[in-house]
Amino acid sequence: MTGAPGEPSNAVTFEDRLLVELKVLVAERRDNPPPIELSSRRRGVRRPVLLAGVAAVVAAAAAAVVLPSVLSGGHGAPSAYAVSRQSGGTVALTVRGLIPNPVGMQSALRAAGAGPVRVVAVGQPGRCHPAAENQPMPAGLLSGTAPNAFIIDPAKLPAGDVLIVVVPTHSGAPERVSISLSRDGTPPCA
Amino acid sequence: MGSAQTTDTVSQIGQDSDALEKFYRAHVEEVLRFIARRVSDPATAADLTSDVFVAAIGSAASYDVGRGTPRAWLIGIARIVVLGEYRRSAHETEKQRRISGRRLLDDADILRLEERLDAAKEARVLYELIDRLPVGERDVIELVGVDGMSVVDAAAALNISPTAARVRLHRARRTLKALRNPLANDEGVEQLLSTTRPKPLEMRA
């Protein structure tokens, strides 16, 4: 099966690959704890599922809001990034500045169909692996159209792998966006 | 399955990868079996399996051992996820899905899941009979008669008292006896009517 995040992985069955993705999800939750705690008078086994349902709706709503706002420049201000779905199922990503909310960008990418993507801040604390341990990037998965502008073809993403997008979130950070491939969602060390 | 797991283990699966892996390995087979008894194609089975664990991760912090074992809690989630699948269109579901299970399937997985789904075909046929029962009775006999859960675990999964579950189970069996004539000699129906705790129906391949 699989090791902990950061260790080499050898996911060979659906169950193994699902575990890898679930670990990525847990890592995301650990790095970015859910901000909303809902209370409910109903308790028991139904409550957790209702909360999960609410969270899914909130996430979907957030993605629905984020995507149009980045495309239109959001609240009249120039947007730091743009995500759009292209014909043929590819996804275009352009980063123009600092990204104060990587999770929002991650939601936008996923909502556009980019697949399992994790957006992290440059130098984000937490588990990381040497860049040399990145998975090889398959031909056609990623193409650069300009500095910090990319076309992602999710159909070329190997099953079980996660696309890691490292973005600048604060002034002084390197402004170059880097994209790599990880077996378990662990970002490369800065 | 999973009886040795503690409340701490379950409540940590949303934050701790090791706790998640332990929980996942203890339960993934049963979740797959539960889903295989209810859907007929591998892609949907894979999606629903991922949905169940994503929902469990999202709600683990609120797990209350007083309301049932980890297994009963997870099967309760699985049951609602499967019911949700029936209600939502595939398009809507795919847009909301956090992890696309079907994307993780390779040819060997699909073949293996198809074999599992074929083996569970008999259990799915039984649902045609169970569907004729009132909802509350149907839920209990489904978990006890088809999935092999104890009445107490089924009650926890359904968020009802064990006494209420026993009453509904008794009524369900009484109704099924009245309905069973055209299906006489059917082994699956016999199992539904059995008052001894059955093994889950399936897996003869």
mmCIF file of C-alpha atoms in Angstrom:
data_model
loop_
_atom_site.group_PDB
_atom_site.id
_atom_site.type_symbol
_atom_site.label_atom_id
_atom_site.label_comp_id
_atom_site.label_asym_id
_atom_site.label_seq_id
_atom_site.Cartn_x
_atom_site.Cartn_y
_atom_site.Cartn_z
ATOM 1 C CA MET A 1 0.000 0.000 0.000
ATOM 2 C CA THR A 2 1.197 3.496 0.615
ATOM 3 C CA GLY A 3 3.472 5.218 3.043
ATOM 4 C CA ALA A 4 3.008 8.457 4.862
ATOM 5 C CA PRO A 5 3.082 11.696 2.908
ATOM 6 C CA GLY A 6 6.618 12.465 1.938
ATOM 7 C CA GLU A 7 7.629 8.834 1.563
ATOM 8 C CA PRO A 8 7.952 7.054 -1.752
ATOM 9 C CA SER A 9 4.630 5.589 -2.826
ATOM 10 C CA ASN A 10 3.778 2.465 -4.752
ATOM 11 C CA ALA A 11 0.005 2.685 -5.137
ATOM 12 C CA VAL A 12 -1.039 -0.275 -7.262
ATOM 13 C CA THR A 13 -4.780 -0.657 -6.804
ATOM 14 C CA PHE A 14 -7.769 1.630 -6.671
ATOM 15 C CA GLU A 15 -7.840 1.288 -2.901
ATOM 16 C CA ASP A 16 -4.168 2.334 -2.679
ATOM 17 C CA ARG A 17 -4.645 5.313 -4.955
ATOM 18 C CA LEU A 18 -7.736 6.443 -3.096
ATOM 19 C CA LEU A 19 -5.799 6.328 0.157
ATOM 20 C CA VAL A 20 -3.138 8.579 -1.383
ATOM 21 C CA GLU A 21 -5.779 11.133 -2.384
ATOM 22 C CA LEU A 22 -7.449 10.963 0.994
ATOM 23 C CA LYS A 23 -4.103 11.649 2.648
ATOM 24 C CA VAL A 24 -3.731 14.701 0.441
ATOM 25 C CA LEU A 25 -7.127 15.857 1.595
ATOM 26 C CA VAL A 26 -6.151 15.365 5.236
ATOM 27 C CA ALA A 27 -2.878 17.249 4.641
ATOM 28 C CA GLU A 28 -4.866 20.136 3.177
ATOM 29 C CA ARG A 29 -7.180 20.173 6.155
ATOM 30 C CA ARG A 30 -4.205 20.147 8.489
ATOM 31 C CA ASP A 31 -2.559 23.034 6.637
ATOM 32 C CA ASN A 32 -5.784 24.973 6.128
ATOM 33 C CA PRO A 33 -8.292 23.996 8.835
ATOM 34 C CA PRO A 34 -11.924 24.404 7.798
ATOM 35 C CA PRO A 35 -12.900 27.919 8.897
ATOM 36 C CA ILE A 36 -16.554 27.219 9.527
ATOM 37 C CA GLU A 37 -17.771 25.295 12.559
ATOM 38 C CA LEU A 38 -21.490 24.754 12.393
ATOM 39 C CA SER A 39 -23.607 23.861 15.364
ATOM 40 C CA SER A 40 -26.689 21.756 15.201
ATOM 41 C CA ARG A 41 -29.313 20.648 17.636
ATOM 42 C CA ARG A 42 -29.401 17.259 15.959
ATOM 43 C CA ARG A 43 -26.675 14.947 17.059
ATOM 44 C CA GLY A 44 -25.545 11.481 16.121
ATOM 45 C CA VAL A 45 -24.597 9.855 12.874
ATOM 46 C CA ARG A 46 -26.726 12.087 10.716
ATOM 47 C CA ARG A 47 -25.100 15.311 11.904
ATOM 48 C CA PRO A 48 -21.646 14.604 10.495
ATOM 49 C CA VAL A 49 -23.062 13.797 7.097
ATOM 50 C CA LEU A 50 -25.186 16.903 7.132
ATOM 51 C CA LEU A 51 -22.104 18.928 7.992
ATOM 52 C CA ALA A 52 -20.205 17.245 5.174
ATOM 53 C CA GLY A 53 -23.058 18.079 2.844
ATOM 54 C CA VAL A 54 -23.077 21.678 3.972
ATOM 55 C CA ALA A 55 -19.312 21.854 3.543
ATOM 56 C CA ALA A 56 -19.637 20.478 0.020
ATOM 57 C CA VAL A 57 -22.273 23.060 -0.824
ATOM 58 C CA VAL A 58 -20.140 25.825 0.684
ATOM 59 C CA ALA A 59 -17.130 24.619 -1.300
ATOM 60 C CA ALA A 60 -19.160 24.429 -4.490
ATOM 61 C CA ALA A 61 -20.578 27.876 -3.859
ATOM 62 C CA ALA A 62 -17.100 29.242 -3.163
ATOM 63 C CA ALA A 63 -15.806 27.762 -6.394
ATOM 64 C CA ALA A 64 -18.781 29.163 -8.272
ATOM 65 C CA VAL A 65 -18.071 32.598 -6.866
ATOM 66 C CA VAL A 66 -14.315 32.464 -7.268
ATOM 67 C CA LEU A 67 -14.291 31.418 -10.883
ATOM 68 C CA PRO A 68 -16.428 34.248 -12.291
ATOM 69 C CA SER A 69 -14.726 36.773 -10.039
ATOM 70 C CA VAL A 70 -11.257 35.935 -11.246
ATOM 71 C CA LEU A 71 -12.375 35.956 -14.810
ATOM 72 C CA SER A 72 -13.972 39.350 -14.449
ATOM 73 C CA GLY A 73 -11.395 40.862 -12.190
ATOM 74 C CA GLY A 74 -13.425 40.451 -8.965
ATOM 75 C CA HIS A 75 -15.030 43.519 -7.363
ATOM 76 C CA GLY A 76 -13.595 45.777 -10.005
ATOM 77 C CA ALA A 77 -9.997 45.195 -8.888
ATOM 78 C CA PRO A 78 -7.386 43.537 -11.089
ATOM 79 C CA SER A 79 -7.349 39.844 -10.268
ATOM 80 C CA ALA A 80 -4.158 38.123 -9.170
ATOM 81 C CA TYR A 81 -4.938 35.075 -11.243
ATOM 82 C CA ALA A 82 -7.270 33.763 -13.890
ATOM 83 C CA VAL A 83 -8.529 30.245 -14.435
ATOM 84 C CA SER A 84 -10.556 29.132 -17.402
ATOM 85 C CA ARG A 85 -11.616 25.873 -18.942
ATOM 86 C CA GLN A 86 -10.538 25.494 -22.565
ATOM 87 C CA SER A 87 -12.027 23.481 -25.366
ATOM 88 C CA GLY A 88 -10.744 19.944 -25.255
ATOM 89 C CA GLY A 89 -10.805 19.843 -21.473
ATOM 90 C CA THR A 90 -7.586 21.734 -20.797
ATOM 91 C CA VAL A 91 -7.422 24.424 -18.132
ATOM 92 C CA ALA A 92 -5.614 27.749 -18.537
ATOM 93 C CA LEU A 93 -3.991 29.336 -15.503
ATOM 94 C CA THR A 94 -2.411 32.775 -15.414
ATOM 95 C CA VAL A 95 -0.890 34.262 -12.273
ATOM 96 C CA ARG A 96 -0.316 38.008 -12.306
ATOM 97 C CA GLY A 97 0.605 38.799 -8.716
ATOM 98 C CA LEU A 98 0.518 37.683 -5.106
ATOM 99 C CA ILE A 99 -2.096 35.090 -4.220
ATOM 100 C CA PRO A 100 -3.456 35.887 -0.760
ATOM 101 C CA ASN A 101 -5.808 32.907 -0.774
ATOM 102 C CA PRO A 102 -4.247 29.774 -2.288
ATOM 103 C CA VAL A 103 -7.244 27.685 -1.226
ATOM 104 C CA GLY A 104 -9.545 29.865 -3.313
ATOM 105 C CA MET A 105 -7.305 29.424 -6.324
ATOM 106 C CA GLN A 106 -7.219 25.696 -5.684
ATOM 107 C CA SER A 107 -11.030 25.595 -5.630
ATOM 108 C CA ALA A 108 -11.152 27.534 -8.887
ATOM 109 C CA LEU A 109 -8.733 25.124 -10.572
ATOM 110 C CA ARG A 110 -10.672 22.102 -9.410
ATOM 111 C CA ALA A 111 -13.988 23.651 -10.400
ATOM 112 C CA ALA A 112 -12.539 24.239 -13.870
ATOM 113 C CA GLY A 113 -11.719 20.535 -14.134
ATOM 114 C CA ALA A 114 -7.987 20.574 -13.463
ATOM 115 C CA GLY A 115 -8.320 17.418 -11.352
ATOM 116 C CA PRO A 116 -6.386 16.742 -8.151
ATOM 117 C CA VAL A 117 -4.525 20.004 -7.666
ATOM 118 C CA ARG A 118 -3.010 21.405 -4.520
ATOM 119 C CA VAL A 119 -2.064 25.089 -4.358
ATOM 120 C CA VAL A 120 0.453 25.989 -1.682
ATOM 121 C CA ALA A 121 2.314 29.143 -0.710
ATOM 122 C CA VAL A 122 6.020 29.488 -1.354
ATOM 123 C CA GLY A 123 7.817 28.444 1.792
ATOM 124 C CA GLN A 124 4.642 27.190 3.425
ATOM 125 C CA PRO A 125 5.573 25.450 6.677
ATOM 126 C CA GLY A 126 4.827 21.757 6.960
ATOM 127 C CA ARG A 127 5.918 18.568 5.355
ATOM 128 C CA CYS A 128 7.833 18.828 2.102
ATOM 129 C CA HIS A 129 10.145 16.686 0.037
ATOM 130 C CA PRO A 130 13.285 17.495 -1.973
ATOM 131 C CA ALA A 131 12.432 18.731 -5.441
ATOM 132 C CA ALA A 132 14.451 15.837 -6.825
ATOM 133 C CA GLU A 133 11.683 13.528 -5.601
ATOM 134 C CA ASN A 134 9.036 15.128 -7.826
ATOM 135 C CA GLN A 135 7.328 12.729 -10.177
ATOM 136 C CA PRO A 136 8.384 13.045 -13.826
ATOM 137 C CA MET A 137 6.064 15.360 -15.711
ATOM 138 C CA PRO A 138 4.333 13.485 -18.575
ATOM 139 C CA ALA A 139 4.505 15.085 -21.999
ATOM 140 C CA GLY A 140 1.515 17.291 -22.677
ATOM 141 C CA LEU A 141 0.385 17.607 -19.073
ATOM 142 C CA LEU A 142 1.735 21.113 -18.684
ATOM 143 C CA SER A 143 2.730 23.763 -21.176
ATOM 144 C CA GLY A 144 3.839 27.307 -20.559
ATOM 145 C CA THR A 145 2.428 30.047 -22.741
ATOM 146 C CA ALA A 146 4.144 33.013 -21.029
ATOM 147 C CA PRO A 147 5.813 33.689 -17.686
ATOM 148 C CA ASN A 148 3.433 32.382 -15.017
ATOM 149 C CA ALA A 149 0.894 31.323 -17.631
ATOM 150 C CA PHE A 150 0.137 27.639 -18.101
ATOM 151 C CA ILE A 151 -2.122 25.217 -19.887
ATOM 152 C CA ILE A 152 -2.914 22.090 -17.881
ATOM 153 C CA ASP A 153 -4.277 18.990 -19.551
ATOM 154 C CA PRO A 154 -5.831 16.918 -16.753
ATOM 155 C CA ALA A 155 -6.267 13.946 -19.103
ATOM 156 C CA LYS A 156 -2.484 13.528 -19.025
ATOM 157 C CA LEU A 157 -2.299 13.459 -15.233
ATOM 158 C CA PRO A 158 -1.224 9.966 -14.092
ATOM 159 C CA ALA A 159 -3.757 8.276 -11.845
ATOM 160 C CA GLY A 160 -2.940 8.863 -8.211
ATOM 161 C CA ASP A 161 -0.644 11.827 -8.811
ATOM 162 C CA VAL A 162 -1.337 15.343 -7.579
ATOM 163 C CA LEU A 163 -0.375 18.560 -9.345
ATOM 164 C CA ILE A 164 1.334 20.916 -6.924
ATOM 165 C CA VAL A 165 1.166 24.615 -7.745
ATOM 166 C CA VAL A 166 3.473 26.775 -5.635
ATOM 167 C CA VAL A 167 2.456 30.429 -5.668
ATOM 168 C CA PRO A 168 3.761 33.657 -4.092
ATOM 169 C CA THR A 169 1.490 34.868 -1.308
ATOM 170 C CA HIS A 170 3.438 37.741 0.215
ATOM 171 C CA SER A 171 5.810 40.433 -0.929
ATOM 172 C CA GLY A 172 9.406 39.362 -0.920
ATOM 173 C CA ALA A 173 8.577 35.833 -1.992
ATOM 174 C CA PRO A 174 9.866 34.613 -5.366
ATOM 175 C CA GLU A 175 7.302 35.682 -7.917
ATOM 176 C CA ARG A 176 7.855 32.711 -10.159
ATOM 177 C CA VAL A 177 5.069 30.127 -10.032
ATOM 178 C CA SER A 178 6.276 26.547 -10.070
ATOM 179 C CA ILE A 179 4.236 23.478 -10.891
ATOM 180 C CA SER A 180 5.340 19.952 -10.091
ATOM 181 C CA LEU A 181 3.903 16.495 -9.769
ATOM 182 C CA SER A 182 3.705 14.637 -6.482
ATOM 183 C CA ARG A 183 2.732 11.107 -5.737
ATOM 184 C CA ASP A 184 1.079 11.913 -2.422
ATOM 185 C CA GLY A 185 0.368 15.635 -2.513
ATOM 186 C CA THR A 186 3.446 16.648 -0.543
ATOM 187 C CA PRO A 187 4.874 19.886 -1.979
ATOM 188 C CA PRO A 188 8.561 20.266 -2.829
ATOM 189 C CA CYS A 189 10.647 22.105 -0.265
ATOM 190 C CA ALA A 190 11.229 25.740 -1.142
ATOM 191 C CA MET B 1 -14.109 -5.110 11.402
ATOM 192 C CA GLY B 2 -12.653 -2.113 13.065
ATOM 193 C CA SER B 3 -13.845 -3.138 16.516
ATOM 194 C CA ALA B 4 -10.466 -2.378 18.048
ATOM 195 C CA GLN B 5 -10.504 1.200 16.865
ATOM 196 C CA THR B 6 -10.900 3.828 19.485
ATOM 197 C CA THR B 7 -12.841 7.041 19.495
ATOM 198 C CA ASP B 8 -9.526 8.873 19.384
ATOM 199 C CA THR B 9 -8.513 7.106 16.189
ATOM 200 C CA VAL B 10 -11.754 7.997 14.474
ATOM 201 C CA SER B 11 -11.829 11.595 15.636
ATOM 202 C CA GLN B 12 -8.266 12.080 14.346
ATOM 203 C CA ILE B 13 -8.775 10.848 10.793
ATOM 204 C CA GLY B 14 -9.541 14.373 9.587
ATOM 205 C CA GLN B 15 -6.147 15.657 10.746
ATOM 206 C CA ASP B 16 -3.774 12.730 11.070
ATOM 207 C CA SER B 17 -2.664 10.721 8.024
ATOM 208 C CA ASP B 18 -1.593 7.741 10.117
ATOM 209 C CA ALA B 19 -4.960 7.582 11.888
ATOM 210 C CA LEU B 20 -6.654 7.890 8.519
ATOM 211 C CA GLU B 21 -4.648 5.037 7.021
ATOM 212 C CA LYS B 22 -5.405 2.764 9.961
ATOM 213 C CA PHE B 23 -9.104 3.569 9.791
ATOM 214 C CA TYR B 24 -9.197 3.292 5.993
ATOM 215 C CA ARG B 25 -7.485 -0.072 5.870
ATOM 216 C CA ALA B 26 -9.812 -1.423 8.528
ATOM 217 C CA HIS B 27 -12.963 -0.335 6.706
ATOM 218 C CA VAL B 28 -12.418 0.060 2.972
ATOM 219 C CA GLU B 29 -13.290 -3.545 2.153
ATOM 220 C CA GLU B 30 -16.603 -3.370 3.970
ATOM 221 C CA VAL B 31 -17.476 -0.040 2.378
ATOM 222 C CA LEU B 32 -16.738 -1.487 -1.068
ATOM 223 C CA ARG B 33 -18.900 -4.530 -0.299
ATOM 224 C CA PHE B 34 -21.704 -2.319 0.996
ATOM 225 C CA ILE B 35 -21.643 -0.257 -2.187
ATOM 226 C CA ALA B 36 -21.302 -3.283 -4.479
ATOM 227 C CA ARG B 37 -24.592 -4.559 -3.124
ATOM 228 C CA ARG B 38 -26.274 -1.350 -4.209
ATOM 229 C CA VAL B 39 -24.786 -0.163 -7.508
ATOM 230 C CA SER B 40 -23.977 -2.031 -10.675
ATOM 231 C CA ASP B 41 -21.085 -0.269 -12.376
ATOM 232 C CA PRO B 42 -17.449 0.059 -11.265
ATOM 233 C CA ALA B 43 -17.110 3.792 -11.900
ATOM 234 C CA THR B 44 -20.058 4.638 -9.668
ATOM 235 C CA ALA B 45 -18.811 2.228 -7.022
ATOM 236 C CA ALA B 46 -15.410 3.927 -7.064
ATOM 237 C CA ASP B 47 -16.932 7.415 -6.847
ATOM 238 C CA LEU B 48 -19.203 6.462 -3.973
ATOM 239 C CA THR B 49 -16.376 4.789 -2.078
ATOM 240 C CA SER B 50 -14.327 7.972 -2.275
ATOM 241 C CA ASP B 51 -17.376 10.044 -1.289
ATOM 242 C CA VAL B 52 -17.901 7.932 1.823
ATOM 243 C CA PHE B 53 -14.364 8.446 3.090
ATOM 244 C CA VAL B 54 -14.310 12.138 2.172
ATOM 245 C CA ALA B 55 -17.535 12.596 4.152
ATOM 246 C CA ALA B 56 -16.060 10.612 7.051
ATOM 247 C CA ILE B 57 -12.930 12.791 7.078
ATOM 248 C CA GLY B 58 -15.083 15.901 7.055
ATOM 249 C CA SER B 59 -17.191 14.812 9.988
ATOM 250 C CA ALA B 60 -14.731 12.776 12.060
ATOM 251 C CA ALA B 61 -14.324 15.462 14.710
ATOM 252 C CA SER B 62 -17.944 15.081 15.685
ATOM 253 C CA TYR B 63 -17.860 11.288 15.952
ATOM 254 C CA ASP B 64 -19.551 10.215 19.178
ATOM 255 C CA VAL B 65 -18.769 6.699 20.384
ATOM 256 C CA GLY B 66 -21.973 6.735 22.396
ATOM 257 C CA ARG B 67 -23.905 6.669 19.170
ATOM 258 C CA GLY B 68 -22.346 3.496 17.826
ATOM 259 C CA THR B 69 -19.159 1.761 16.742
ATOM 260 C CA PRO B 70 -16.876 3.262 14.082
ATOM 261 C CA ARG B 71 -18.237 0.644 11.709
ATOM 262 C CA ALA B 72 -21.864 1.608 12.349
ATOM 263 C CA TRP B 73 -20.972 5.286 12.008
ATOM 264 C CA LEU B 74 -19.219 4.718 8.693
ATOM 265 C CA ILE B 75 -21.964 2.503 7.305
ATOM 266 C CA GLY B 76 -24.470 5.155 8.330
ATOM 267 C CA ILE B 77 -22.495 7.624 6.220
ATOM 268 C CA ALA B 78 -22.230 5.121 3.358
ATOM 269 C CA ARG B 79 -25.952 4.572 3.413
ATOM 270 C CA ILE B 80 -26.692 8.289 3.137
ATOM 271 C CA VAL B 81 -24.066 8.739 0.421
ATOM 272 C CA VAL B 82 -25.645 5.948 -1.626
ATOM 273 C CA LEU B 83 -29.127 7.366 -1.095
ATOM 274 C CA GLY B 84 -27.783 10.750 -2.165
ATOM 275 C CA GLU B 85 -26.441 9.197 -5.353
ATOM 276 C CA TYR B 86 -29.921 8.024 -6.234
ATOM 277 C CA ARG B 87 -31.300 11.513 -5.791
ATOM 278 C CA ARG B 88 -28.692 13.550 -7.622
ATOM 279 C CA SER B 89 -27.945 13.590 -11.290
ATOM 280 C CA ALA B 90 -24.541 12.284 -12.282
ATOM 281 C CA HIS B 91 -23.595 15.729 -13.605
ATOM 282 C CA GLU B 92 -24.391 17.515 -10.364
ATOM 283 C CA THR B 93 -22.607 14.861 -8.346
ATOM 284 C CA GLU B 94 -19.445 15.021 -10.429
ATOM 285 C CA LYS B 95 -19.197 18.797 -10.073
ATOM 286 C CA GLN B 96 -19.440 18.579 -6.285
ATOM 287 C CA ARG B 97 -17.181 15.563 -5.884
ATOM 288 C CA ARG B 98 -14.002 16.274 -3.941
ATOM 289 C CA ILE B 99 -12.154 13.179 -5.183
ATOM 290 C CA SER B 100 -13.173 11.472 -8.402
ATOM 291 C CA GLY B 101 -12.950 7.787 -7.554
ATOM 292 C CA ARG B 102 -13.470 6.653 -11.132
ATOM 293 C CA ARG B 103 -10.351 8.578 -12.204
ATOM 294 C CA LEU B 104 -8.322 6.308 -9.936
ATOM 295 C CA LEU B 105 -9.408 3.107 -11.667
ATOM 296 C CA ASP B 106 -7.148 1.233 -14.039
ATOM 297 C CA ASP B 107 -8.158 -1.764 -16.168
ATOM 298 C CA ALA B 108 -7.254 -4.279 -13.473
ATOM 299 C CA ASP B 109 -9.330 -2.399 -10.906
ATOM 300 C CA ILE B 110 -12.320 -2.274 -13.233
ATOM 301 C CA LEU B 111 -12.123 -6.014 -13.836
ATOM 302 C CA ARG B 112 -11.816 -6.700 -10.122
ATOM 303 C CA LEU B 113 -14.753 -4.423 -9.292
ATOM 304 C CA GLU B 114 -16.882 -5.952 -12.030
ATOM 305 C CA GLU B 115 -16.283 -9.376 -10.531
ATOM 306 C CA ARG B 116 -17.248 -8.032 -7.131
ATOM 307 C CA LEU B 117 -20.379 -6.380 -8.530
ATOM 308 C CA ASP B 118 -21.360 -9.590 -10.336
ATOM 309 C CA ALA B 119 -20.954 -11.502 -7.096
ATOM 310 C CA ALA B 120 -23.241 -9.049 -5.332
ATOM 311 C CA LYS B 121 -25.912 -9.285 -8.009
ATOM 312 C CA GLU B 122 -28.033 -11.594 -5.895
ATOM 313 C CA ALA B 123 -28.104 -9.061 -3.079
ATOM 314 C CA ARG B 124 -29.191 -6.322 -5.460
ATOM 315 C CA VAL B 125 -32.080 -8.473 -6.683
ATOM 316 C CA LEU B 126 -33.309 -8.739 -3.119
ATOM 317 C CA TYR B 127 -33.816 -4.995 -3.052
ATOM 318 C CA GLU B 128 -36.743 -5.413 -5.414
ATOM 319 C CA LEU B 129 -38.435 -7.332 -2.648
ATOM 320 C CA ILE B 130 -37.218 -5.069 0.145
ATOM 321 C CA ASP B 131 -38.451 -2.020 -1.756
ATOM 322 C CA ARG B 132 -41.992 -3.199 -1.127
ATOM 323 C CA LEU B 133 -41.572 -2.594 2.603
ATOM 324 C CA PRO B 134 -42.273 0.682 4.424
ATOM 325 C CA VAL B 135 -39.171 2.887 4.576
ATOM 326 C CA GLY B 136 -38.318 2.371 8.259
ATOM 327 C CA GLU B 137 -38.643 -1.407 8.036
ATOM 328 C CA ARG B 138 -36.735 -1.474 4.779
ATOM 329 C CA ASP B 139 -33.776 0.356 6.292
ATOM 330 C CA VAL B 140 -33.423 -2.065 9.190
ATOM 331 C CA ILE B 141 -33.763 -5.302 7.250
ATOM 332 C CA GLU B 142 -31.358 -3.971 4.637
ATOM 333 C CA LEU B 143 -28.614 -3.427 7.180
ATOM 334 C CA VAL B 144 -29.311 -6.545 9.244
ATOM 335 C CA GLY B 145 -30.475 -9.023 6.599
ATOM 336 C CA VAL B 146 -28.327 -7.954 3.662
ATOM 337 C CA ASP B 147 -25.289 -6.311 5.238
ATOM 338 C CA GLY B 148 -25.046 -8.611 8.234
ATOM 339 C CA MET B 149 -24.958 -5.861 10.854
ATOM 340 C CA SER B 150 -26.126 -6.448 14.411
ATOM 341 C CA VAL B 151 -29.414 -4.834 15.376
ATOM 342 C CA VAL B 152 -27.535 -2.511 17.716
ATOM 343 C CA ASP B 153 -25.122 -1.394 14.983
ATOM 344 C CA ALA B 154 -27.970 -1.000 12.507
ATOM 345 C CA ALA B 155 -29.839 1.122 15.031
ATOM 346 C CA ALA B 156 -26.758 3.307 15.454
ATOM 347 C CA ALA B 157 -26.323 3.653 11.696
ATOM 348 C CA LEU B 158 -29.955 4.705 11.372
ATOM 349 C CA ASN B 159 -29.872 6.949 14.441
ATOM 350 C CA ILE B 160 -32.748 5.125 16.113
ATOM 351 C CA SER B 161 -32.946 3.154 19.362
ATOM 352 C CA PRO B 162 -32.161 -0.580 19.369
ATOM 353 C CA THR B 163 -35.707 -1.248 20.543
ATOM 354 C CA ALA B 164 -37.172 0.638 17.611
ATOM 355 C CA ALA B 165 -34.846 -1.283 15.302
ATOM 356 C CA ARG B 166 -35.995 -4.633 16.726
ATOM 357 C CA VAL B 167 -39.638 -3.676 16.300
ATOM 358 C CA ARG B 168 -39.080 -2.610 12.700
ATOM 359 C CA LEU B 169 -37.087 -5.750 11.961
ATOM 360 C CA HIS B 170 -39.839 -7.944 13.358
ATOM 361 C CA ARG B 171 -42.457 -6.160 11.274
ATOM 362 C CA ALA B 172 -40.289 -6.329 8.156
ATOM 363 C CA ARG B 173 -39.830 -10.084 8.510
ATOM 364 C CA ARG B 174 -43.533 -10.562 9.069
ATOM 365 C CA THR B 175 -44.319 -8.626 5.896
ATOM 366 C CA LEU B 176 -41.667 -10.492 3.916
ATOM 367 C CA LYS B 177 -43.112 -13.829 4.968
ATOM 368 C CA ALA B 178 -46.416 -12.737 3.493
ATOM 369 C CA LEU B 179 -44.678 -11.693 0.276
ATOM 370 C CA ARG B 180 -42.312 -14.599 -0.155
ATOM 371 C CA ASN B 181 -44.469 -17.298 -1.776
ATOM 372 C CA PRO B 182 -43.510 -16.518 -5.358
ATOM 373 C CA LEU B 183 -39.899 -16.627 -4.284
ATOM 374 C CA ALA B 184 -40.011 -19.866 -2.306
ATOM 375 C CA ASN B 185 -36.678 -21.704 -2.060
ATOM 376 C CA ASP B 186 -34.803 -18.495 -2.608
ATOM 377 C CA GLU B 187 -31.772 -18.595 -0.363
ATOM 378 C CA GLY B 188 -31.479 -14.842 -0.125
ATOM 379 C CA VAL B 189 -35.027 -14.455 1.124
ATOM 380 C CA GLU B 190 -34.414 -17.182 3.670
ATOM 381 C CA GLN B 191 -31.525 -15.167 4.969
ATOM 382 C CA LEU B 192 -33.630 -12.037 5.280
ATOM 383 C CA LEU B 193 -36.113 -13.993 7.338
ATOM 384 C CA SER B 194 -33.524 -15.674 9.514
ATOM 385 C CA THR B 195 -33.535 -14.511 13.118
ATOM 386 C CA THR B 196 -29.921 -15.549 13.580
ATOM 387 C CA ARG B 197 -27.396 -12.935 12.565
ATOM 388 C CA PRO B 198 -26.532 -13.607 8.932
ATOM 389 C CA LYS B 199 -23.301 -13.124 7.097
ATOM 390 C CA PRO B 200 -23.394 -10.371 4.511
ATOM 391 C CA LEU B 201 -24.953 -11.541 1.281
ATOM 392 C CA GLU B 202 -22.524 -11.751 -1.673
ATOM 393 C CA MET B 203 -19.053 -12.721 -2.633
ATOM 394 C CA ARG B 204 -19.310 -16.116 -4.140
ATOM 395 C CA ALA B 205 -16.884 -15.396 -6.920
#
